[in-house]
Amino acid sequence: MKPYREALALPGLRSLLLVAVLARVPLTATGVTLTFYVVQDLGRGYGAAGLAGAAITVGAAVGGPLLGRLVDRHGLRPVLVLTAVAEAVFWSAAPMLSYLLLLPAAFLAGLLALPIFSVIRQSVAALVPVEKRRPAYALDSMSVELSFMIGPALATVGVTTISARLTLYLVGAGIVAAGVVLWLLNPPVRSVGEAATGPQPRIARRQWLTSRLVAVFAVSAAATLVLGGTDVAVIAVLRENGDVGFTGAVLSVWAVASLVGGFAYGAVRRSFSAVALMGALSLCTIPVGLGGSHWWLLCLALVPAGALCAPTIAATSDTVSRLAPASVRGEAMGLHGSAVTVGIAVGAPLAGAVIDASAPLWGFAVTGAIGALVALAVLPIELRRRRAETASATTANADDDIASALTPTAL
């Protein structure tokens, strides 16, 4: 518990994480709400609903780094004003748009989506010293898990008890309110030391977008691809066995395992590589479908993979915060958010296509295998980094030994 106490004692972190949980809830409700609206109110199929969700996703993937770059150049508040206004316009107009107008509007809404996820991670890096970021990012990852547990559930309640159209308005109001609260909080995007140095010259992208940082983005995308595929495969397995009624219970076990894993990751003193965590997550996902004969067996099979979800995302966020210079951290976090978004967007339909062509258990196996292959592909970069760090440490120790030997006392 000591790492968490030390992190939470830092000024501003408690309020930031509390706002993060509440602000992310309406954002996590958008997918479910939009799906129900397109299917129920517009009378379209689930494919059409998925296309509308994809429009927002693609827009968010493109807009994330662009908004991050604006934060780097102009500060947080102007970007929050711009995106909050865009969100207000879209969610107030969406219930009145035809399907053909909804698609381009959804893309623009994604392009100018409130950048809560990336801003929170950027602010964590500004508030927390490097040596204490692991527990801080573990807390952030757990808060994301809580938001995804609450948001879609509230959206489903709203759609079933009120209507999809009114729920769209409520979701939009929640997102705008989140932007206002974040504007009032105005968390720092640079540490006190970084801000004190004044405006920094712009660093060329080729200088900071190194092979290692690209590898971290690939790991982030692969991790969420596995998670998106798992989500679909769980539902498919339960439907095949007639256990659809236990879907909530199974997904809850998966989420709780992630929370426990995230807590353990932040509490231990040892640091773990994001590549190793993602590789372990992928390997643990491959055999999950073998437990699909009973819903409770599926719960047990999901626990190892679930325990690695939050740690993997936390490790990627932490690594990006360490590798990206402060002057471009917003853009780097935006790219990280885009990688996460793309992974989820690809994982779900990929698993669905595999399941349609074979059986539900292959949804786990194929997405897990892809994640493992990505881990193997970026492993040489990780090994080169470790060798370089070992050589650097050895050289530093040798220099210290020489300096000690040449002191007057030694002589």
Coordinates of C-alpha atoms in Angstrom, one line a residue:
M1 CA 0.0 0.0 0.0
K2 CA 2.9 2.3 0.5
P3 CA 3.4 3.1 -3.2
Y4 CA -0.2 4.2 -3.4
R5 CA -0.1 6.3 -0.3
E6 CA 3.0 8.1 -1.6
A7 CA 1.4 8.7 -5.0
L8 CA -1.9 9.9 -3.6
A9 CA -0.1 12.2 -1.2
L10 CA 1.1 14.2 -4.2
P11 CA -0.8 17.5 -4.6
G12 CA -3.6 17.4 -7.2
L13 CA -3.5 13.6 -8.0
R14 CA -6.5 12.6 -5.8
S15 CA -8.8 15.2 -7.4
L16 CA -7.5 14.4 -10.9
L17 CA -8.3 10.7 -10.5
L18 CA -11.7 11.4 -9.0
V19 CA -12.6 13.6 -11.9
A20 CA -11.2 11.0 -14.3
V21 CA -13.6 8.3 -13.1
L22 CA -16.7 10.6 -13.3
A23 CA -15.7 12.3 -16.6
R24 CA -15.0 9.0 -18.4
V25 CA -18.4 7.5 -17.5
P26 CA -20.5 9.3 -20.2
L27 CA -17.7 8.7 -22.8
T28 CA -17.9 4.9 -22.2
A29 CA -21.7 5.1 -22.6
T30 CA -21.6 6.5 -26.1
G31 CA -21.1 3.2 -28.0
V32 CA -24.1 1.4 -26.4
T33 CA -26.4 4.5 -26.6
L34 CA -25.6 5.2 -30.3
T35 CA -26.1 1.5 -31.2
F36 CA -29.5 1.4 -29.6
Y37 CA -30.5 4.7 -31.2
V38 CA -29.6 3.5 -34.7
V39 CA -31.3 0.2 -34.3
Q40 CA -34.4 1.2 -32.4
D41 CA -35.2 4.8 -33.4
L42 CA -33.7 4.8 -37.0
G43 CA -34.8 1.2 -37.7
R44 CA -31.4 0.2 -39.1
G45 CA -29.5 -3.0 -38.5
Y46 CA -26.6 -3.7 -36.2
G47 CA -24.2 -3.4 -39.1
A48 CA -25.4 0.2 -39.7
A49 CA -25.0 0.8 -36.0
G50 CA -21.5 -0.5 -36.0
L51 CA -20.7 1.8 -39.0
A52 CA -21.8 4.8 -37.0
G53 CA -19.7 3.7 -34.1
A54 CA -16.8 3.1 -36.4
A55 CA -17.2 6.7 -37.8
I56 CA -16.7 8.1 -34.3
T57 CA -13.8 5.7 -33.6
V58 CA -12.0 6.6 -36.8
G59 CA -12.5 10.3 -36.1
A60 CA -11.1 9.9 -32.6
A61 CA -8.1 7.9 -33.8
V62 CA -7.3 10.7 -36.3
G63 CA -8.1 13.6 -33.9
G64 CA -6.3 12.3 -30.8
P65 CA -2.8 13.3 -31.8
L66 CA -4.0 16.5 -33.4
L67 CA -5.7 17.7 -30.3
G68 CA -2.7 16.6 -28.2
R69 CA -0.5 18.8 -30.4
L70 CA -2.9 21.7 -29.8
V71 CA -2.6 21.1 -26.0
D72 CA 1.2 21.2 -26.4
R73 CA 1.1 24.5 -28.3
H74 CA -1.8 26.4 -26.7
G75 CA -2.5 24.8 -23.4
L76 CA -5.3 22.7 -22.1
R77 CA -8.2 25.1 -21.6
P78 CA -8.6 26.3 -25.3
V79 CA -8.7 22.7 -26.4
L80 CA -11.3 21.9 -23.8
V81 CA -13.5 24.8 -24.9
L82 CA -13.2 23.7 -28.6
T83 CA -14.0 20.1 -27.9
A84 CA -16.8 20.7 -25.4
V85 CA -18.6 23.0 -27.8
A86 CA -18.2 20.4 -30.6
E87 CA -19.6 17.7 -28.3
A88 CA -22.6 19.9 -27.3
V89 CA -23.4 20.6 -31.0
F90 CA -23.2 16.9 -32.0
W91 CA -25.1 15.3 -29.2
S92 CA -27.9 17.9 -29.3
A93 CA -28.2 17.5 -33.1
A94 CA -27.7 13.7 -33.4
P95 CA -31.2 12.7 -32.3
M96 CA -32.6 14.9 -35.2
L97 CA -30.3 13.7 -37.9
S98 CA -31.1 11.1 -40.6
Y99 CA -28.7 8.1 -40.7
L100 CA -26.9 9.4 -43.8
L101 CA -26.2 12.7 -42.0
L102 CA -25.3 11.0 -38.8
L103 CA -22.3 9.2 -40.3
P104 CA -20.3 12.3 -41.3
A105 CA -21.4 14.1 -38.1
A106 CA -20.2 11.2 -36.0
F107 CA -16.8 11.3 -37.7
L108 CA -16.5 15.0 -37.0
A109 CA -17.6 14.4 -33.4
G110 CA -14.9 11.8 -33.0
L111 CA -12.3 14.1 -34.6
L112 CA -13.1 16.8 -32.0
A113 CA -14.0 14.4 -29.1
L114 CA -13.2 15.6 -25.6
P115 CA -9.7 14.2 -25.1
I116 CA -10.3 13.1 -21.5
F117 CA -8.3 9.8 -21.6
S118 CA -5.1 11.3 -23.1
V119 CA -5.3 14.5 -21.0
I120 CA -5.6 12.6 -17.8
R121 CA -2.6 10.5 -18.6
Q122 CA -0.7 13.6 -19.6
S123 CA -1.6 15.3 -16.4
V124 CA -0.5 12.3 -14.3
A125 CA 2.9 12.6 -15.9
A126 CA 3.0 16.3 -15.0
L127 CA 1.9 15.7 -11.4
V128 CA 3.9 12.6 -10.5
P129 CA 7.7 12.2 -10.5
V130 CA 9.0 9.4 -12.8
E131 CA 9.8 7.0 -9.9
K132 CA 6.2 7.1 -8.6
R133 CA 4.3 7.0 -11.9
R134 CA 3.8 3.2 -11.9
P135 CA 1.2 3.2 -9.0
A136 CA -0.3 6.4 -10.4
Y137 CA -0.9 4.9 -13.8
A138 CA -2.1 1.7 -12.2
L139 CA -4.8 3.8 -10.4
D140 CA -5.6 5.5 -13.7
S141 CA -6.0 2.2 -15.4
M142 CA -8.3 0.9 -12.6
S143 CA -10.4 4.1 -12.9
V144 CA -10.8 3.4 -16.7
E145 CA -12.0 -0.1 -15.7
L146 CA -14.5 1.3 -13.3
S147 CA -15.8 3.7 -15.9
F148 CA -16.3 0.9 -18.4
M149 CA -18.2 -1.1 -15.8
I150 CA -20.5 1.9 -15.0
G151 CA -21.0 3.7 -18.3
P152 CA -22.5 1.1 -20.6
A153 CA -24.7 -0.3 -17.7
L154 CA -26.1 3.2 -17.1
A155 CA -26.7 3.7 -20.8
T156 CA -28.6 0.4 -21.0
V157 CA -30.8 1.4 -18.1
G158 CA -31.4 4.8 -19.7
V159 CA -32.4 3.2 -23.1
T160 CA -34.6 0.6 -21.6
T161 CA -36.4 2.8 -19.1
I162 CA -36.6 6.1 -21.0
S163 CA -35.6 6.0 -24.6
A164 CA -32.5 5.9 -26.8
R165 CA -33.2 9.4 -28.1
L166 CA -33.4 11.0 -24.6
T167 CA -30.4 8.9 -23.5
L168 CA -28.4 10.5 -26.3
Y169 CA -29.2 13.9 -24.9
L170 CA -28.2 12.8 -21.4
V171 CA -24.9 11.3 -22.6
G172 CA -24.1 14.5 -24.4
A173 CA -24.9 16.6 -21.3
G174 CA -22.6 14.3 -19.3
I175 CA -19.8 14.7 -21.7
V176 CA -20.1 18.5 -21.8
A177 CA -20.3 18.6 -18.0
A178 CA -17.1 16.5 -17.9
G179 CA -15.4 19.1 -20.1
V180 CA -16.6 22.0 -17.8
V181 CA -15.4 20.2 -14.7
L182 CA -12.0 19.5 -16.3
W183 CA -11.8 23.1 -17.4
L184 CA -12.4 24.3 -13.9
L185 CA -9.9 21.8 -12.5
N186 CA -7.4 22.8 -15.2
P187 CA -4.8 20.1 -14.3
P188 CA -1.3 20.8 -15.4
V189 CA 0.0 19.2 -18.6
R190 CA 3.7 19.9 -17.6
S191 CA 5.4 19.6 -14.2
V192 CA 6.4 22.6 -12.2
G193 CA 10.0 22.2 -13.4
E194 CA 9.0 21.8 -17.0
A195 CA 6.7 24.8 -16.9
A196 CA 9.4 27.0 -15.2
T197 CA 11.7 26.6 -18.2
G198 CA 9.2 28.5 -20.3
P199 CA 8.2 27.7 -23.9
Q200 CA 10.3 25.0 -25.5
P201 CA 11.4 24.8 -29.1
R202 CA 9.4 22.4 -31.1
I203 CA 11.1 19.0 -31.5
A204 CA 10.9 17.4 -34.9
R205 CA 8.8 14.3 -34.8
R206 CA 11.6 12.1 -36.2
Q207 CA 13.6 13.0 -33.1
W208 CA 11.2 11.8 -30.5
L209 CA 9.1 9.2 -32.4
T210 CA 11.7 6.5 -32.0
S211 CA 11.4 2.8 -32.8
R212 CA 10.9 2.1 -29.2
L213 CA 8.0 4.5 -28.9
V214 CA 6.4 3.1 -32.0
A215 CA 6.9 -0.4 -30.5
V216 CA 4.9 0.8 -27.4
F217 CA 2.1 2.1 -29.6
A218 CA 2.1 -1.3 -31.4
V219 CA 1.9 -3.1 -28.0
S220 CA -1.0 -0.8 -26.9
A221 CA -2.9 -1.5 -30.1
A222 CA -2.3 -5.3 -29.8
A223 CA -3.4 -5.3 -26.2
T224 CA -6.7 -3.6 -26.9
L225 CA -7.2 -5.8 -30.0
V226 CA -7.0 -8.8 -27.7
L227 CA -9.4 -7.2 -25.2
G228 CA -11.9 -6.2 -27.9
G229 CA -11.8 -9.7 -29.4
T230 CA -12.3 -11.2 -26.0
D231 CA -15.4 -9.1 -25.3
V232 CA -17.1 -10.4 -28.5
A233 CA -15.9 -14.0 -28.0
V234 CA -17.3 -14.2 -24.5
I235 CA -20.7 -13.2 -25.7
A236 CA -20.5 -15.7 -28.6
V237 CA -19.5 -18.6 -26.3
L238 CA -22.3 -17.9 -23.9
R239 CA -24.9 -17.6 -26.7
E240 CA -23.8 -20.9 -28.2
N241 CA -24.2 -22.6 -24.8
G242 CA -27.5 -20.9 -23.9
D243 CA -25.9 -19.1 -21.0
V244 CA -26.6 -15.5 -22.2
G245 CA -28.2 -14.7 -18.9
F246 CA -24.8 -15.0 -17.2
T247 CA -23.1 -12.5 -19.6
G248 CA -23.1 -9.8 -16.9
A249 CA -21.6 -12.1 -14.3
V250 CA -18.8 -13.4 -16.6
L251 CA -17.9 -9.9 -17.8
S252 CA -17.9 -8.7 -14.1
V253 CA -15.5 -11.4 -13.1
W254 CA -13.2 -10.4 -16.0
A255 CA -13.4 -6.7 -14.9
V256 CA -12.8 -7.5 -11.2
A257 CA -9.8 -9.6 -12.2
S258 CA -8.4 -6.6 -14.1
L259 CA -8.9 -4.3 -11.1
V260 CA -7.1 -6.8 -8.8
G261 CA -4.3 -7.2 -11.3
G262 CA -4.0 -3.4 -11.7
F263 CA -3.9 -3.0 -7.9
A264 CA -1.2 -5.6 -7.6
Y265 CA 0.9 -4.1 -10.4
G266 CA 0.9 -0.7 -8.8
A267 CA 1.7 -2.1 -5.3
V268 CA 4.8 -4.1 -6.2
R269 CA 8.2 -2.5 -6.3
R270 CA 9.5 -4.2 -9.4
S271 CA 8.8 -2.8 -12.8
F272 CA 7.5 -4.9 -15.6
S273 CA 7.9 -4.4 -19.4
A274 CA 4.8 -3.6 -21.3
V275 CA 5.9 -6.1 -24.0
A276 CA 6.2 -8.9 -21.4
L277 CA 2.8 -8.0 -19.9
M278 CA 1.1 -7.9 -23.3
G279 CA 2.7 -11.1 -24.4
A280 CA 1.5 -12.8 -21.2
L281 CA -2.0 -11.3 -21.7
S282 CA -2.1 -12.7 -25.2
L283 CA -0.9 -16.2 -24.2
C284 CA -3.4 -16.4 -21.4
T285 CA -6.2 -15.4 -23.8
I286 CA -5.6 -18.1 -26.4
P287 CA -7.0 -21.0 -24.3
V288 CA -9.9 -19.2 -22.7
G289 CA -12.4 -20.7 -25.1
L290 CA -11.7 -24.2 -23.8
G291 CA -13.6 -23.2 -20.6
G292 CA -16.7 -22.3 -22.6
S293 CA -18.7 -25.5 -21.8
H294 CA -20.0 -23.9 -18.6
W295 CA -20.3 -20.2 -17.7
W296 CA -18.5 -20.6 -14.4
L297 CA -15.6 -22.4 -16.2
L298 CA -15.4 -19.5 -18.5
C299 CA -15.1 -17.2 -15.5
L300 CA -12.2 -19.1 -14.2
A301 CA -10.5 -19.2 -17.6
L302 CA -10.8 -15.4 -17.9
V303 CA -9.1 -14.6 -14.5
P304 CA -5.4 -14.9 -15.6
A305 CA -6.0 -12.8 -18.7
G306 CA -8.2 -10.4 -16.9
A307 CA -5.6 -9.9 -14.2
L308 CA -3.2 -8.7 -16.9
C309 CA -5.5 -6.1 -18.6
A310 CA -5.1 -3.1 -16.4
P311 CA -1.3 -3.7 -15.8
T312 CA -0.7 -3.8 -19.5
I313 CA -2.5 -0.6 -20.3
A314 CA -0.9 1.1 -17.2
A315 CA 2.6 0.0 -18.4
T316 CA 2.1 1.4 -21.9
S317 CA 1.0 4.7 -20.5
D318 CA 3.9 4.9 -18.1
T319 CA 6.4 4.1 -20.8
V320 CA 5.0 6.7 -23.2
S321 CA 5.2 9.3 -20.4
R322 CA 8.9 8.4 -19.9
L323 CA 9.9 8.4 -23.5
A324 CA 8.1 11.5 -24.8
P325 CA 9.7 14.9 -24.1
A326 CA 7.5 17.2 -22.2
S327 CA 7.0 19.6 -25.1
V328 CA 5.4 16.9 -27.2
R329 CA 3.8 14.8 -24.5
G330 CA 0.3 15.7 -25.5
E331 CA 0.8 14.5 -29.1
A332 CA 2.5 11.4 -27.8
M333 CA -0.4 10.6 -25.5
G334 CA -2.8 11.3 -28.3
L335 CA -1.0 8.8 -30.5
H336 CA -1.1 6.3 -27.6
G337 CA -4.9 6.9 -27.3
S338 CA -5.2 6.4 -31.1
A339 CA -3.4 3.1 -30.8
V340 CA -5.7 2.0 -28.0
T341 CA -8.8 3.0 -30.0
V342 CA -7.6 1.3 -33.2
G343 CA -6.9 -1.9 -31.4
I344 CA -10.4 -2.0 -29.9
A345 CA -12.0 -1.1 -33.3
V346 CA -10.1 -3.9 -35.1
G347 CA -10.3 -6.6 -32.4
A348 CA -14.1 -6.8 -32.1
P349 CA -15.0 -7.2 -35.8
L350 CA -11.9 -9.5 -36.3
A351 CA -13.1 -11.8 -33.6
G352 CA -16.6 -11.7 -35.0
A353 CA -15.5 -12.6 -38.5
V354 CA -13.4 -15.5 -37.1
I355 CA -16.3 -16.8 -35.0
D356 CA -18.7 -16.6 -37.9
A357 CA -16.3 -18.6 -40.0
S358 CA -15.5 -21.2 -37.4
A359 CA -16.5 -21.4 -33.7
P360 CA -16.5 -19.1 -30.7
L361 CA -13.4 -20.5 -29.0
W362 CA -11.3 -19.5 -32.1
G363 CA -12.2 -15.8 -31.4
F364 CA -10.0 -16.1 -28.3
A365 CA -7.3 -18.1 -30.0
V366 CA -6.9 -15.9 -33.1
T367 CA -6.8 -12.5 -31.3
G368 CA -4.6 -13.9 -28.6
A369 CA -2.2 -15.3 -31.2
I370 CA -2.1 -12.0 -33.0
G371 CA -1.1 -10.3 -29.7
A372 CA 1.6 -12.9 -29.1
L373 CA 3.0 -12.3 -32.6
V374 CA 3.1 -8.5 -32.1
A375 CA 5.0 -9.2 -28.8
L376 CA 7.5 -11.3 -30.6
A377 CA 7.9 -8.7 -33.4
V378 CA 8.8 -5.9 -31.0
L379 CA 10.8 -8.1 -28.6
P380 CA 14.2 -7.4 -30.4
I381 CA 13.6 -3.6 -29.7
E382 CA 13.0 -4.4 -26.0
L383 CA 16.1 -6.6 -25.8
R384 CA 18.3 -4.0 -27.4
R385 CA 17.0 -1.4 -24.9
R386 CA 17.9 -3.8 -22.0
R387 CA 21.3 -4.5 -23.3
A388 CA 22.0 -0.7 -23.8
E389 CA 20.8 0.0 -20.2
T390 CA 23.0 -2.9 -18.8
A391 CA 26.0 -1.6 -20.7
S392 CA 25.4 2.0 -19.5
A393 CA 25.0 0.8 -15.9
T394 CA 28.2 -1.2 -16.2
T395 CA 30.1 1.7 -17.6
A396 CA 28.8 4.0 -14.9
N397 CA 29.9 1.6 -12.2
A398 CA 33.3 1.2 -13.7
D399 CA 33.7 5.0 -13.8
D400 CA 32.7 5.2 -10.1
D401 CA 35.2 2.5 -9.2
I402 CA 38.0 4.3 -11.1
A403 CA 37.1 7.6 -9.4
S404 CA 37.1 5.9 -6.0
A405 CA 40.5 4.4 -6.7
L406 CA 42.0 7.8 -7.5
T407 CA 40.8 9.6 -4.4
P408 CA 43.5 10.8 -2.0
T409 CA 42.2 8.3 0.6
A410 CA 42.6 5.4 -1.8
L411 CA 46.1 6.6 -2.8

